[in-house]
mmCIF file of C-alpha atoms in Angstrom:
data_model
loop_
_atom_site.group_PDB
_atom_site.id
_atom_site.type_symbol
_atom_site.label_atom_id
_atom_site.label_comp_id
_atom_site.label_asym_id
_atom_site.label_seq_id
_atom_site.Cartn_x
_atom_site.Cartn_y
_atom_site.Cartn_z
ATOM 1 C CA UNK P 9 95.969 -46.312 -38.565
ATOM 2 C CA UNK P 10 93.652 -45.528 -41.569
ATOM 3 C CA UNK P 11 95.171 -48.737 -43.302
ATOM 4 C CA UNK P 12 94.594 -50.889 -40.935
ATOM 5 C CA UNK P 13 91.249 -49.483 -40.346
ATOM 6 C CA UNK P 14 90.759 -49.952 -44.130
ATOM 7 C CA UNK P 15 92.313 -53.632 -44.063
ATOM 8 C CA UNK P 16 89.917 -54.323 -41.028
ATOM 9 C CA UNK P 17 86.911 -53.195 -42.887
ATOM 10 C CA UNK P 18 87.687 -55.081 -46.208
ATOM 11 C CA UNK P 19 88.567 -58.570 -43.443
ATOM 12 C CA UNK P 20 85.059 -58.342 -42.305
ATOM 13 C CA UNK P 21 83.279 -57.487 -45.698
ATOM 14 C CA UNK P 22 85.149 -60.506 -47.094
ATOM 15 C CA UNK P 23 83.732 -62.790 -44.212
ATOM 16 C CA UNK P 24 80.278 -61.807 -44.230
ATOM 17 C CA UNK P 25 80.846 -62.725 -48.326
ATOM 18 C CA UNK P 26 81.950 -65.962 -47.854
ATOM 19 C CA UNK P 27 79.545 -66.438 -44.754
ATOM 20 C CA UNK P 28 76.710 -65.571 -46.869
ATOM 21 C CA UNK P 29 78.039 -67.935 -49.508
ATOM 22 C CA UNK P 30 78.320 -70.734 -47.288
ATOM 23 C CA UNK P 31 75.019 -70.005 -46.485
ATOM 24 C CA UNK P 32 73.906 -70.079 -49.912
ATOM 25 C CA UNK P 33 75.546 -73.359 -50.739
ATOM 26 C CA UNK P 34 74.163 -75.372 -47.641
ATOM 27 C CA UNK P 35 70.391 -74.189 -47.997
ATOM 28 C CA UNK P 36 68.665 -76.586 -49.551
ATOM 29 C CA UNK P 37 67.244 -75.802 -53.141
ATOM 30 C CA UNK P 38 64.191 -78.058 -54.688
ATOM 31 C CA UNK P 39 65.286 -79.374 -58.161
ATOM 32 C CA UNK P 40 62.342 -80.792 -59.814
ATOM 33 C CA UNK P 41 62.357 -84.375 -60.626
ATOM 34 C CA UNK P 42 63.494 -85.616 -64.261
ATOM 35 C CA UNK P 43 60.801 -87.565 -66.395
ATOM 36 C CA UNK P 44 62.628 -90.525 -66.275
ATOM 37 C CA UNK P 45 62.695 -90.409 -62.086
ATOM 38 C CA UNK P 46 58.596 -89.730 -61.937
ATOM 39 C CA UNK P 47 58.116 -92.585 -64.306
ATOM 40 C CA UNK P 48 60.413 -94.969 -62.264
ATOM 41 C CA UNK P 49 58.644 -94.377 -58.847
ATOM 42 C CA UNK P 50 55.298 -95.299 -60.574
ATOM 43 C CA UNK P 51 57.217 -98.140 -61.706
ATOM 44 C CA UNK P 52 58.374 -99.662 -58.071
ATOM 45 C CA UNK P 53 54.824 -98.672 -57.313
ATOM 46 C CA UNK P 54 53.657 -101.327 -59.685
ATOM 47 C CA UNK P 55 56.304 -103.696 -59.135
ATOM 48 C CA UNK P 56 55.487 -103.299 -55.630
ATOM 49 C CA UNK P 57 52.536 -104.720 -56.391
ATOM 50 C CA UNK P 58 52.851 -107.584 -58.963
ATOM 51 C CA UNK P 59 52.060 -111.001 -57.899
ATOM 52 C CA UNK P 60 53.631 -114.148 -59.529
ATOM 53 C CA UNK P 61 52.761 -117.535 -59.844
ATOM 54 C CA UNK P 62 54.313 -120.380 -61.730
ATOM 55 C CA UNK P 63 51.366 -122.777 -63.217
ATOM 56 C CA UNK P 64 52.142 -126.226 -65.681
ATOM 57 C CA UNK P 65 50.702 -125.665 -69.096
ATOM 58 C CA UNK P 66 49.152 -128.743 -70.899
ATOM 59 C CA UNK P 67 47.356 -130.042 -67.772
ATOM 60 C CA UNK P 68 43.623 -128.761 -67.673
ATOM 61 C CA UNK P 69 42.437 -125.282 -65.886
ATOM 62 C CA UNK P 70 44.988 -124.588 -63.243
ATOM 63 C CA UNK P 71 43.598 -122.085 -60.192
ATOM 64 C CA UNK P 72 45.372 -119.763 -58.384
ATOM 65 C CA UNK P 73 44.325 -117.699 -55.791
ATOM 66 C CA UNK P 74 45.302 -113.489 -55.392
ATOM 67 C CA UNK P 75 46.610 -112.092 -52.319
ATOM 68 C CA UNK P 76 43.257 -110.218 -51.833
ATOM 69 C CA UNK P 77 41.403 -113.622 -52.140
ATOM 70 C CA UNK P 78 40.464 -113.451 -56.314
ATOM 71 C CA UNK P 79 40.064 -116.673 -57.659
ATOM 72 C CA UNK P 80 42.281 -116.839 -61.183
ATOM 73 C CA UNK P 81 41.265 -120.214 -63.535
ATOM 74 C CA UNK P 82 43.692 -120.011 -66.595
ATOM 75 C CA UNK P 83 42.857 -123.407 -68.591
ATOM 76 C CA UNK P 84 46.660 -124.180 -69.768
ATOM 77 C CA UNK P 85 45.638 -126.107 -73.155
ATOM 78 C CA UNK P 86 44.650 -122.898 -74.352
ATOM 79 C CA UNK P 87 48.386 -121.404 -74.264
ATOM 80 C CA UNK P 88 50.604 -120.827 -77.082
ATOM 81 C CA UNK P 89 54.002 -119.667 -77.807
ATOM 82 C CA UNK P 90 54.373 -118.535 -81.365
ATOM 83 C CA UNK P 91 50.790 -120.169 -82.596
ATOM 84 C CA UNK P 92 51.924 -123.628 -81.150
ATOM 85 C CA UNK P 93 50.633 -125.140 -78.143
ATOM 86 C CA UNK P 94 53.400 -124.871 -74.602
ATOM 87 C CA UNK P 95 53.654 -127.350 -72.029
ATOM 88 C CA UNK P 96 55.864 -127.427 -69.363
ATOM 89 C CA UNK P 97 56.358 -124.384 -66.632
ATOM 90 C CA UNK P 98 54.694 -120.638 -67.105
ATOM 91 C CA UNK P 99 55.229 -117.822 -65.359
ATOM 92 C CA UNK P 100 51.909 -116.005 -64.651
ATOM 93 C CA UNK P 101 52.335 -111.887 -63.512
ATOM 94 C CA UNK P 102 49.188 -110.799 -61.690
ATOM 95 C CA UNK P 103 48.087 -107.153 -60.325
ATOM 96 C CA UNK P 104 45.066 -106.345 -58.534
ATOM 97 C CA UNK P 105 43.999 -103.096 -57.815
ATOM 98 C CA UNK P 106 41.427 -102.219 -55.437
ATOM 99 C CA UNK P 107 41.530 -98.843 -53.905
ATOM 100 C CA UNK P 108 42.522 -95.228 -55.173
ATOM 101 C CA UNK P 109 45.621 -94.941 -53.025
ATOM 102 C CA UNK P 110 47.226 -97.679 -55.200
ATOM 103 C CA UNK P 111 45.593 -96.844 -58.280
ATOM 104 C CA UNK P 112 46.917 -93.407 -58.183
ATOM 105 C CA UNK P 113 50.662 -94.625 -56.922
ATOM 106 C CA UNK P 114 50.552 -96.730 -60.372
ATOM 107 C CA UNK P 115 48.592 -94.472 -62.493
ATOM 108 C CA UNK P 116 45.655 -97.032 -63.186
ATOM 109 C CA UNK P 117 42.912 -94.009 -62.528
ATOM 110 C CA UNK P 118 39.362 -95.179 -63.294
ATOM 111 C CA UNK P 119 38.749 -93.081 -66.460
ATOM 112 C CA UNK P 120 36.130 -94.549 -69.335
ATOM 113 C CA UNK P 121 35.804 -93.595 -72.840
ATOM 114 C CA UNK P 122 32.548 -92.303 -73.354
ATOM 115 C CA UNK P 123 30.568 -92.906 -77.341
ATOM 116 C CA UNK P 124 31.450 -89.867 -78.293
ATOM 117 C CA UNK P 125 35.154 -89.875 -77.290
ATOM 118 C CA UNK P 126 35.441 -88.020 -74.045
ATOM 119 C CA UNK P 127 36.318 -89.599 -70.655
ATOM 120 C CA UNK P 128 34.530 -89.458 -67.579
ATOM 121 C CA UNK P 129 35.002 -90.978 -63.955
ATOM 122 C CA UNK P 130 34.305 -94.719 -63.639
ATOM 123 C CA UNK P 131 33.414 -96.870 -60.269
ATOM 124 C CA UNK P 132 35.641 -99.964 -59.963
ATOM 125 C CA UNK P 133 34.677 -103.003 -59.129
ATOM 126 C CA UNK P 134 38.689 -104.091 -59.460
ATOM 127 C CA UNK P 135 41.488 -103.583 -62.214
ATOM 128 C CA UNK P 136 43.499 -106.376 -62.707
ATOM 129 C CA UNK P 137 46.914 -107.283 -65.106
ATOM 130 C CA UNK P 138 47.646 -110.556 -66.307
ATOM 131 C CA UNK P 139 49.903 -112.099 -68.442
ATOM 132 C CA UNK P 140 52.080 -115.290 -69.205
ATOM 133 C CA UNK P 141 55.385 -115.813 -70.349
ATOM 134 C CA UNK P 142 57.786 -119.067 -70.577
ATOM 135 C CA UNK P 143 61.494 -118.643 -70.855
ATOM 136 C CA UNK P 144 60.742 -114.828 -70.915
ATOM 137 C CA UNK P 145 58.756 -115.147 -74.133
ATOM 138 C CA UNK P 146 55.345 -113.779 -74.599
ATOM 139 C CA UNK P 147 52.372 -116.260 -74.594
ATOM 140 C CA UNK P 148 48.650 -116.400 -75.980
ATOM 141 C CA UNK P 149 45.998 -117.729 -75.035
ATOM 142 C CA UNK P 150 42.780 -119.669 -77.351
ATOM 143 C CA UNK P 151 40.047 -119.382 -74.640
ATOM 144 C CA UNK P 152 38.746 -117.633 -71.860
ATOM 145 C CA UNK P 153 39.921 -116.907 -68.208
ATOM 146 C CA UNK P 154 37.839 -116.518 -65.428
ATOM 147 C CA UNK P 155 38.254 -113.979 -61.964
ATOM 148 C CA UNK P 156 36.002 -114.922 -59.382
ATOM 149 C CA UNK P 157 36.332 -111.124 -57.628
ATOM 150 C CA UNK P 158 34.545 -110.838 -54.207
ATOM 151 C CA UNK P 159 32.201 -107.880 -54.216
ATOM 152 C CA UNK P 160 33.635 -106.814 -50.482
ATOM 153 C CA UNK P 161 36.878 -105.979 -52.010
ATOM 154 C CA UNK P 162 35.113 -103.218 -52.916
ATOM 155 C CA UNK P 163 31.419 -102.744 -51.872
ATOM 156 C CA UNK P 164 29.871 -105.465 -49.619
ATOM 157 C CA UNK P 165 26.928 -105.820 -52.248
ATOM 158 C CA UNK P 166 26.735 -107.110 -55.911
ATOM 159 C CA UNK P 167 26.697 -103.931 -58.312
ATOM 160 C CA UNK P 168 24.367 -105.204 -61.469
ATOM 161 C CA UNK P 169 25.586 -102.110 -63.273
ATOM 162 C CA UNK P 170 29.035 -103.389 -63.733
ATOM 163 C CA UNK P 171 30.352 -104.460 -67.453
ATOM 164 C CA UNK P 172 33.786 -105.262 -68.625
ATOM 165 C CA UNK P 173 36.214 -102.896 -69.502
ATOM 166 C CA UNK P 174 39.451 -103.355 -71.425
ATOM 167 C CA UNK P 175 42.498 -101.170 -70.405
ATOM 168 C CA UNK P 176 44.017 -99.255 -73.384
ATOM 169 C CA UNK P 177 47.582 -98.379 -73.091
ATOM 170 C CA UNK P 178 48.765 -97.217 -76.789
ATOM 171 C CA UNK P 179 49.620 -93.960 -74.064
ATOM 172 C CA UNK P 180 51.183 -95.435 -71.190
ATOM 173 C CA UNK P 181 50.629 -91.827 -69.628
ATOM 174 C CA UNK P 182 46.894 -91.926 -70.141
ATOM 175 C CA UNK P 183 45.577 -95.183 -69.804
ATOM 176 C CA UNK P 184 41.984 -95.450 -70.416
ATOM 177 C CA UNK P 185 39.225 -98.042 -69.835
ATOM 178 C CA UNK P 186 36.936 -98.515 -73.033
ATOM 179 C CA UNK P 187 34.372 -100.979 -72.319
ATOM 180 C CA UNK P 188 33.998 -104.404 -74.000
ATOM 181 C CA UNK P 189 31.648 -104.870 -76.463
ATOM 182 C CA UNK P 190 29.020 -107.701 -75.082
ATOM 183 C CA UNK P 191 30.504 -111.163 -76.435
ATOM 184 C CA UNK P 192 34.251 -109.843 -77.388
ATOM 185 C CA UNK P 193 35.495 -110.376 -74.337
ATOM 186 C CA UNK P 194 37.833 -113.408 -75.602
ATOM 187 C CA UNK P 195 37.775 -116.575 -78.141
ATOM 188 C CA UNK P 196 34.421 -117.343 -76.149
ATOM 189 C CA UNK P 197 32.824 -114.027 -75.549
ATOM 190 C CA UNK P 198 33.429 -112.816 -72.399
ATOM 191 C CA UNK P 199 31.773 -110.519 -69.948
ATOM 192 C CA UNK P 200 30.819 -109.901 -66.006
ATOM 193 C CA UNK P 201 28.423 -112.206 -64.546
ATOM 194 C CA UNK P 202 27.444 -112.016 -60.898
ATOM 195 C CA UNK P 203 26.952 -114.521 -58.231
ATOM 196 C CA UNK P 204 25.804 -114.396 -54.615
ATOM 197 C CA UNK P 205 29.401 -112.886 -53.346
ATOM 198 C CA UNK P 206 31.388 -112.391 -56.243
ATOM 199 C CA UNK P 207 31.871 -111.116 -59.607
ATOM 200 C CA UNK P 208 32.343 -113.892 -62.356
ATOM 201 C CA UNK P 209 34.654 -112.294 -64.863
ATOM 202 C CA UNK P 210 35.694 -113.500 -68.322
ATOM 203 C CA UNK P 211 37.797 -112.354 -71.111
ATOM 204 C CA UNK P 212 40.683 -113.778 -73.295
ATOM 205 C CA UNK P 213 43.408 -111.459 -73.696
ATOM 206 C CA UNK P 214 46.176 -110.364 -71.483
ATOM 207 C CA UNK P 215 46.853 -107.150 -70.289
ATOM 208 C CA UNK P 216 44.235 -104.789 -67.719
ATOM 209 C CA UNK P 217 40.360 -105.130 -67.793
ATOM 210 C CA UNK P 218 38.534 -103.920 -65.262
ATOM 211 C CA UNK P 219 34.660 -104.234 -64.081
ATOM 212 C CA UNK P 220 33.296 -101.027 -63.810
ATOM 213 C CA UNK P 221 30.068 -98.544 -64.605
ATOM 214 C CA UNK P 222 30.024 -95.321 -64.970
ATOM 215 C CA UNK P 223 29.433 -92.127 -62.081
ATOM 216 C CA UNK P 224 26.250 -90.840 -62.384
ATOM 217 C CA UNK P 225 25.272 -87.560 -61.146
ATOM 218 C CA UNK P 226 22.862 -84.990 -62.879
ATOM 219 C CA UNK P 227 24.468 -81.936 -61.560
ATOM 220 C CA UNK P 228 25.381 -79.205 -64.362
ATOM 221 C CA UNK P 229 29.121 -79.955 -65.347
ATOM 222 C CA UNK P 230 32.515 -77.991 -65.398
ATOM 223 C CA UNK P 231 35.830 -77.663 -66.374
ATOM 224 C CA UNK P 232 38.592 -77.550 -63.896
ATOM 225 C CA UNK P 233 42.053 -76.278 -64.291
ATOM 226 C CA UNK P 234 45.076 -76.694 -62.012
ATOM 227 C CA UNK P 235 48.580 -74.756 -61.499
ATOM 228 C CA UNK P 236 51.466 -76.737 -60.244
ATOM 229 C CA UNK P 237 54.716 -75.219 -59.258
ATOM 230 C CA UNK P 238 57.224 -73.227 -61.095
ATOM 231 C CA UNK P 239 59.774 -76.090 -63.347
ATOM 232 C CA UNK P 240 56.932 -78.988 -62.764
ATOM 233 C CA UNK P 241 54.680 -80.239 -66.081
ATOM 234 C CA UNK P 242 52.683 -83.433 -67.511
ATOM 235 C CA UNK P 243 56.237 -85.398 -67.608
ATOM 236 C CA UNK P 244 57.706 -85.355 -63.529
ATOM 237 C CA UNK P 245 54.177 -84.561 -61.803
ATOM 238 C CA UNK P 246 50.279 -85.362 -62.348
ATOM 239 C CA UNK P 247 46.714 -84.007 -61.203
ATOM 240 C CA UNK P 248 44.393 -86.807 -59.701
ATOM 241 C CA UNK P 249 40.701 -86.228 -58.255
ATOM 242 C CA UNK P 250 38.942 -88.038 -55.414
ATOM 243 C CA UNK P 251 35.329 -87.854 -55.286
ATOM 244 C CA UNK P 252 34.236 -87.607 -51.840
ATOM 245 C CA UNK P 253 31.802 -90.183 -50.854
ATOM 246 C CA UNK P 254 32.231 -92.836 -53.508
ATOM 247 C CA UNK P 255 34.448 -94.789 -51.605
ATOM 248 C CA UNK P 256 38.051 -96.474 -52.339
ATOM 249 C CA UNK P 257 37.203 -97.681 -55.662
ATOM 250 C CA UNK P 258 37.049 -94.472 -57.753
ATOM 251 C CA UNK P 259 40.259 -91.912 -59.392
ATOM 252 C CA UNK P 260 39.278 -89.409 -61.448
ATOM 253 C CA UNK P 261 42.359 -87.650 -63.511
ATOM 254 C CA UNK P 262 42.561 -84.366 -65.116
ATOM 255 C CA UNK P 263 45.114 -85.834 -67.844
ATOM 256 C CA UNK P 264 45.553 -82.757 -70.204
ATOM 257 C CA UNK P 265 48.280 -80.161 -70.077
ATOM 258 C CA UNK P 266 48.722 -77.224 -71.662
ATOM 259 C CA UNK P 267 52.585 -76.352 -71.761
ATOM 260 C CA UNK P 268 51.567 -72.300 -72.963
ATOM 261 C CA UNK P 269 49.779 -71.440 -70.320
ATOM 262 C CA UNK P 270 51.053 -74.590 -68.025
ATOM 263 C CA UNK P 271 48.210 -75.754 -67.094
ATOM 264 C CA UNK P 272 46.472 -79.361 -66.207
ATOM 265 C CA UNK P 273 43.168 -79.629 -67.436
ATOM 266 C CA UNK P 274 39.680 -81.650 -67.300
ATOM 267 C CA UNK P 275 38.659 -80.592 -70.541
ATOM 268 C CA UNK P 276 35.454 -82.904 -71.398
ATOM 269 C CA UNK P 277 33.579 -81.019 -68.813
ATOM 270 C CA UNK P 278 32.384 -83.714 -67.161
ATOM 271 C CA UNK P 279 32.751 -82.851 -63.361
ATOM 272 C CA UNK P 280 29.852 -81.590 -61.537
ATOM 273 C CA UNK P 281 29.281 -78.031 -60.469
ATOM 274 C CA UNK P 282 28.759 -78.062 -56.052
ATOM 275 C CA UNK P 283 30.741 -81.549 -56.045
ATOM 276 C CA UNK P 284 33.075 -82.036 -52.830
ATOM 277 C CA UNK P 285 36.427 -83.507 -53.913
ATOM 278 C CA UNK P 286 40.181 -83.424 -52.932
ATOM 279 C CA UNK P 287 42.202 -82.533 -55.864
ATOM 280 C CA UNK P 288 45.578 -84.558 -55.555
ATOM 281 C CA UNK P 289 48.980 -83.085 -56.466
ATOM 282 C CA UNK P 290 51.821 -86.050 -56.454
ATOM 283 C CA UNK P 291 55.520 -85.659 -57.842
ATOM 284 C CA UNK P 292 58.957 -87.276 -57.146
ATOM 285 C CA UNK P 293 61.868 -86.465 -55.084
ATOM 286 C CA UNK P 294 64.855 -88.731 -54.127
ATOM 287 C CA UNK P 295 63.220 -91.942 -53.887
ATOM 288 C CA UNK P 296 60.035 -90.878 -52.193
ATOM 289 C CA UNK P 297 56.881 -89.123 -52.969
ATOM 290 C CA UNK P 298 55.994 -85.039 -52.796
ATOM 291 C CA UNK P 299 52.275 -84.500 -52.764
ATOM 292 C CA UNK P 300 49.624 -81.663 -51.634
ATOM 293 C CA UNK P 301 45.913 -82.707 -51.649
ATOM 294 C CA UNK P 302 42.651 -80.145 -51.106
ATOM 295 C CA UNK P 303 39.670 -80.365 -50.269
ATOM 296 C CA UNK P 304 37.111 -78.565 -52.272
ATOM 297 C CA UNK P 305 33.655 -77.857 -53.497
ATOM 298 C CA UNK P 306 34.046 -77.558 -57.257
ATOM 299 C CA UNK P 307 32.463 -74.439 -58.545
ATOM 300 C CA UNK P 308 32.147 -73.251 -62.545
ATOM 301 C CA UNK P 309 35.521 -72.958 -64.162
ATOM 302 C CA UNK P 310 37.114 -73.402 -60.971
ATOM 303 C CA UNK P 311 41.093 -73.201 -61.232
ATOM 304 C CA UNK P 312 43.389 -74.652 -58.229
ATOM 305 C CA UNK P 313 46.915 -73.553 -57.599
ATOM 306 C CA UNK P 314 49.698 -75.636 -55.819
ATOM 307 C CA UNK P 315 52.637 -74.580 -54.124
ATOM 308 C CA UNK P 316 55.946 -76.471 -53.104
ATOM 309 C CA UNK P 317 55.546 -75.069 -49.394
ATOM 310 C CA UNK P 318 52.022 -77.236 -48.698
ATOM 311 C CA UNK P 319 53.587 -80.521 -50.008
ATOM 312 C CA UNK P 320 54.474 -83.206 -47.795
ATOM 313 C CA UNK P 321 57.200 -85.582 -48.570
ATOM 314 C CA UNK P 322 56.581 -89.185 -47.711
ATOM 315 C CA UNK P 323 57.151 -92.939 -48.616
ATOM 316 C CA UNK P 324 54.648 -95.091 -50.787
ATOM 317 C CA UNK P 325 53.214 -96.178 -48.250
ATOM 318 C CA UNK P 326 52.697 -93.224 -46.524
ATOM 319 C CA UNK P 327 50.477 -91.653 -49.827
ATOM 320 C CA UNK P 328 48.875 -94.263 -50.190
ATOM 321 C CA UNK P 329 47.485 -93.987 -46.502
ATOM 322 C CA UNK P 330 47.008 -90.505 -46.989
ATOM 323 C CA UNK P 331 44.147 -91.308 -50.283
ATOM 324 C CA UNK P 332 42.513 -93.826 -48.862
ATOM 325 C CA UNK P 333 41.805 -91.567 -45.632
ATOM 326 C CA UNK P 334 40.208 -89.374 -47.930
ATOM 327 C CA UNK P 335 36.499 -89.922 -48.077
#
């Protein structure tokens, strides 16, 4: 009888064992997303977005109109493949960006260079991509184009602060807006000039620009730092800011990590002490979007922690909702 006791004992140890290990292999354990699977999601993002038109080069200034209602004149004379002049079909890619739901979905925050090489938050007036290719080759262009950008995209009145900025992507991680130098904005200068309704925007090159100024606010500054969970970093998650009260058009970034202490950082010191923000935590996982976002009141040195367990899981278009609700 003592066997059989013994065999009964070691019957039921060996189920709760493999119980336990069933249990084990059906929970469900969070696996942090690879670089390469954060970068793709921001691609669809953009690709989500990307408008294109096919326009005849040789015949005059050809106008398009944007989804949103921007007015695009591209004068095809000016277009060149390989120094030579191009006739015939050309594909035109177009992005507009608008609001910080999208901007943060495609990393296009509204970050400026400042004179003395910092970065600080910039209000949009719209960040657009354009380019032109024929037969999949790259074009140039000889002269200017023109955006006719309604101000109600993003503020019903005309902002006379706002100047051209050129987006620079030598860090595809970090782009950052540096601001064109008054009459380089193309072959013929180029610049923001402002009508009754609209912004009247030239420049010359392809690639982002932007019309933007500056935030403004004469509060003493801070640094802020920000913790992320345990196997996430700068390459499969990011740290975004939304200033509360400045509307859709604004997406501030803290864009430094430090992988010893594992840390994101705002290191220029630019954000002011007492302002009310929602710090932004977004990351990938299977196809959709993980993200956390808190509201705060930024005091000195203030340092913000993010867990798994107050994420949310959602589609693009369900983050994007989420952002621009913030205000």
């Amino acid at each position: 009888m003592k066997t059989l006791k013994n065999i009964s004992l070691l019957f039921l140890a060996t189920l709760a064992l493999t119980s336990c290990s069933n249990d084990d292999n059906n929970s469900e354990v969070q696996l942090p997303p690879s670089a390469a699977q954060f970068a793709n999601i921001r691609e669809t993002a953009l690709e989500n977005l990307t408008q294109h038109f096919t326009m005849t080069a040789g015949t005059g200034t050809v106008t398009l109109t944007s989804a949103k209602g921007v007015t695009i004149m591209i004068n095809g004379n000016c277009l060149t493949k390989n120094g030579n002049p191009v006739t015939g079909a050309v594909d035109i890619e177009y992005v507009e960006l608008f609001d910080k739901g999208h901007m943060l979905t495609t990393n296009k925050p509204t970050m400026g260079l400042m004179p003395n090489g910092d970065k600080n938050l910039l209000i949009s007036g719209g960040e657009f991509y354009i380019n032109a290719t024929q037969g999949g080759q790259q074009l140039a262009i000889t002269c200017n184009m023109v955006l006719l950008v309604p101000s109600n995209l993003t503020e019903n009145a005309i902002d006379m602060a706002m100047t051209l900025w050129d987006g620079n992507i030598d860090n595809p991680e970090n782009l950052v807006w540096e601001e064109a130098t008054p009459g380089t904005g193309g072959p013929q200068g180029g610049g923001v000039g402002f009508e009754q309704n609209s912004y009247y925007v030239s420049f010359g090159n392809f690639g982002w620009s932007n019309v933007d100024r500056f935030y403004s606010d004469p509060r003493p500054k801070t640094t802020l730092l920000a913790s992320v969970p345990n196997g996430y970093d700068n390459t499969n998650c990011a740290i975004y800011l939304s200033y509360d009260g400045e509307g859709q058009n604004a997406l501030a970034k803290l864009d430094t990590y430090n992988p010893t202490t594992k840390k994101f950082s705002e290191h220029y010191g630019q954000i002011p002490i007492g302002l009310q923000c929602h710090v932004i935590f977004v990351t990938e996982e299977n196809g959709q979007w993980r993200y956390a976002i808190k509201g705060v009141t930024v005091a000195a040195n203030d340092e913000y922690t993010f867990t798994l367990g107050e994420t949310t899981v959602g589609s693009e278009a369900q983050l994007v909702a989420a952002i621009n609700a913030i205000q």
